[in-house]
Tab-separated table of C-alpha atoms in Angstrom:
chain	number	residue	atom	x	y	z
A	1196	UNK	CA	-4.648	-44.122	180.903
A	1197	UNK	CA	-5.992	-47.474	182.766
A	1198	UNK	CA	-3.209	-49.510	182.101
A	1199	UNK	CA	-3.364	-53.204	182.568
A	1200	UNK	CA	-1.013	-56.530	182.374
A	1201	UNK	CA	-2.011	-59.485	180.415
A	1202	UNK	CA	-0.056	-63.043	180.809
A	1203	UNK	CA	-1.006	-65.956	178.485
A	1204	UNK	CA	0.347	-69.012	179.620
A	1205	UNK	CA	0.028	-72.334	178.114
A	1206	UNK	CA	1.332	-75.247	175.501
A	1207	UNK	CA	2.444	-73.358	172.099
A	1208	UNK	CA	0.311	-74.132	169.429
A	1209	UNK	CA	-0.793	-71.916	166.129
A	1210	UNK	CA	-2.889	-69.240	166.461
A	1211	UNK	CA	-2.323	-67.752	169.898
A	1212	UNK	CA	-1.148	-64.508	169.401
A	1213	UNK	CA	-3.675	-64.304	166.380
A	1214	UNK	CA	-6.771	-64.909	168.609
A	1215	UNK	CA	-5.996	-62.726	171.747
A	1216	UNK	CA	-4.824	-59.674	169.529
A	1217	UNK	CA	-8.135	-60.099	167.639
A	1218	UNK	CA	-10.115	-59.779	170.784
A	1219	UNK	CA	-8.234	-57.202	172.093
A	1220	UNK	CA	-8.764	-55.299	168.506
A	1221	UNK	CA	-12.914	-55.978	168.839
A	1222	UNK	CA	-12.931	-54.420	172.631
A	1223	UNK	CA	-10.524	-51.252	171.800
A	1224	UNK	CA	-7.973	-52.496	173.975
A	1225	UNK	CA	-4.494	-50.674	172.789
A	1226	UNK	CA	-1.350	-53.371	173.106
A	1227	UNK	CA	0.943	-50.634	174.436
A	1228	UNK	CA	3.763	-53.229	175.018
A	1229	UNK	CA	4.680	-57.236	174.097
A	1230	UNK	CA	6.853	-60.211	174.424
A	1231	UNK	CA	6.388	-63.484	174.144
A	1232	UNK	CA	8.675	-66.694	174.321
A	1233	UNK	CA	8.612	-70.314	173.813
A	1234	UNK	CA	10.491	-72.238	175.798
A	1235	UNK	CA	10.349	-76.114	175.991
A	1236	UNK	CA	7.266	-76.284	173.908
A	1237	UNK	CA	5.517	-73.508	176.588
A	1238	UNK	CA	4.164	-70.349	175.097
A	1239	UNK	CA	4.435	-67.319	177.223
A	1240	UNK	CA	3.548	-63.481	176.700
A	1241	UNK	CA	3.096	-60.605	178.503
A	1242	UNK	CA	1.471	-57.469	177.447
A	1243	UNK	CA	1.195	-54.189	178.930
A	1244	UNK	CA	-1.980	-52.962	177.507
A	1245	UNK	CA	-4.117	-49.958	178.205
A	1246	UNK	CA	-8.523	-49.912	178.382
A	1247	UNK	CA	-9.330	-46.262	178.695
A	1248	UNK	CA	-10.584	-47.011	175.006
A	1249	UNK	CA	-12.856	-49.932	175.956
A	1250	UNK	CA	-16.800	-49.677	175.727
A	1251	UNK	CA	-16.359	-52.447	178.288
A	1252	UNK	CA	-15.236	-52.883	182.133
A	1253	UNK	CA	-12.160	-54.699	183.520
A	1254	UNK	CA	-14.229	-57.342	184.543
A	1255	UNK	CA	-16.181	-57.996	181.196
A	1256	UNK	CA	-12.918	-57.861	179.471
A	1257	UNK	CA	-11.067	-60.193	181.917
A	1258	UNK	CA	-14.034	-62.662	181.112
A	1259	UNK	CA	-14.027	-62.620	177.774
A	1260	UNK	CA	-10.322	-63.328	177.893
A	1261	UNK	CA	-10.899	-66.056	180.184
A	1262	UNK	CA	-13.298	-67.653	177.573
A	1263	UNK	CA	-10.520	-66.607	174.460
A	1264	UNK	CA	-8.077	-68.633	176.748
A	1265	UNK	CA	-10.281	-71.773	177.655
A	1266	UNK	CA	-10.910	-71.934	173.438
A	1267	UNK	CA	-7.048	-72.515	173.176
A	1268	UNK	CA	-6.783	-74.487	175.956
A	1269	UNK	CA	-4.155	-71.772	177.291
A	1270	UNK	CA	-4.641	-69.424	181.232
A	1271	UNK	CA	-5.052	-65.769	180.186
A	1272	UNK	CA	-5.232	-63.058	183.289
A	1273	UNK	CA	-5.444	-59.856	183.051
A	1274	UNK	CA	-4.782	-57.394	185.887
A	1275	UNK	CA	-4.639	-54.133	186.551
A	1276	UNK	CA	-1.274	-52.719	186.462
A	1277	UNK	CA	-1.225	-51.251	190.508
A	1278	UNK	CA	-2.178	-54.644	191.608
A	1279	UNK	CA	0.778	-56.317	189.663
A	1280	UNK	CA	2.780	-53.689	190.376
A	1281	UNK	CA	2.221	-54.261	194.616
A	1282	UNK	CA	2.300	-57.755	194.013
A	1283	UNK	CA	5.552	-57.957	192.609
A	1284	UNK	CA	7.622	-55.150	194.975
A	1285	UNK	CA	10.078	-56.032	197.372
């Protein structure tokens, strides 16, 4: 399992959750965990999501949410769950 963590970040709007779920779907990337939250008229989720089942790379599917992201005018990044995981120790 390659797991990875995705974080959409941005000003709420219809359609969000729609559109990256959707892409995720079309690449064969499983949504193995979600939350989102609106506070203050900011959408935020987080997903824990795993690739193994992706015809593409981390890197073409980091891109391709990057341009999902720039369509709704929201920040998508995906990373790899080791490097979020060292980033975010004590």
């Amino acid at each position: 399992m390659e797991k990875t963590i995705i974080t959409v970040v941005g000003k709420d709007r219809v359609g969000i959750i729609a559109a990256v779920c959707t892409f995720l779907a079309e690449n064969k990337v499983n949504i193995l965990d979600i939350s989102q939250t609106i506070t203050g008229g900011f959408f935020n989720m987080m997903m824990i999501t795993d690739i193994t089942g992706s015809d593409k790379d981390f890197g073409e599917i980091c891109d391709g949410l990057d341009k999902v992201g720039e369509e709704l005018g929201m920040q998508i990044k995906m990373q790899k769950e080791d490097i979020f995981d060292a980033m975010h120790r004590l």
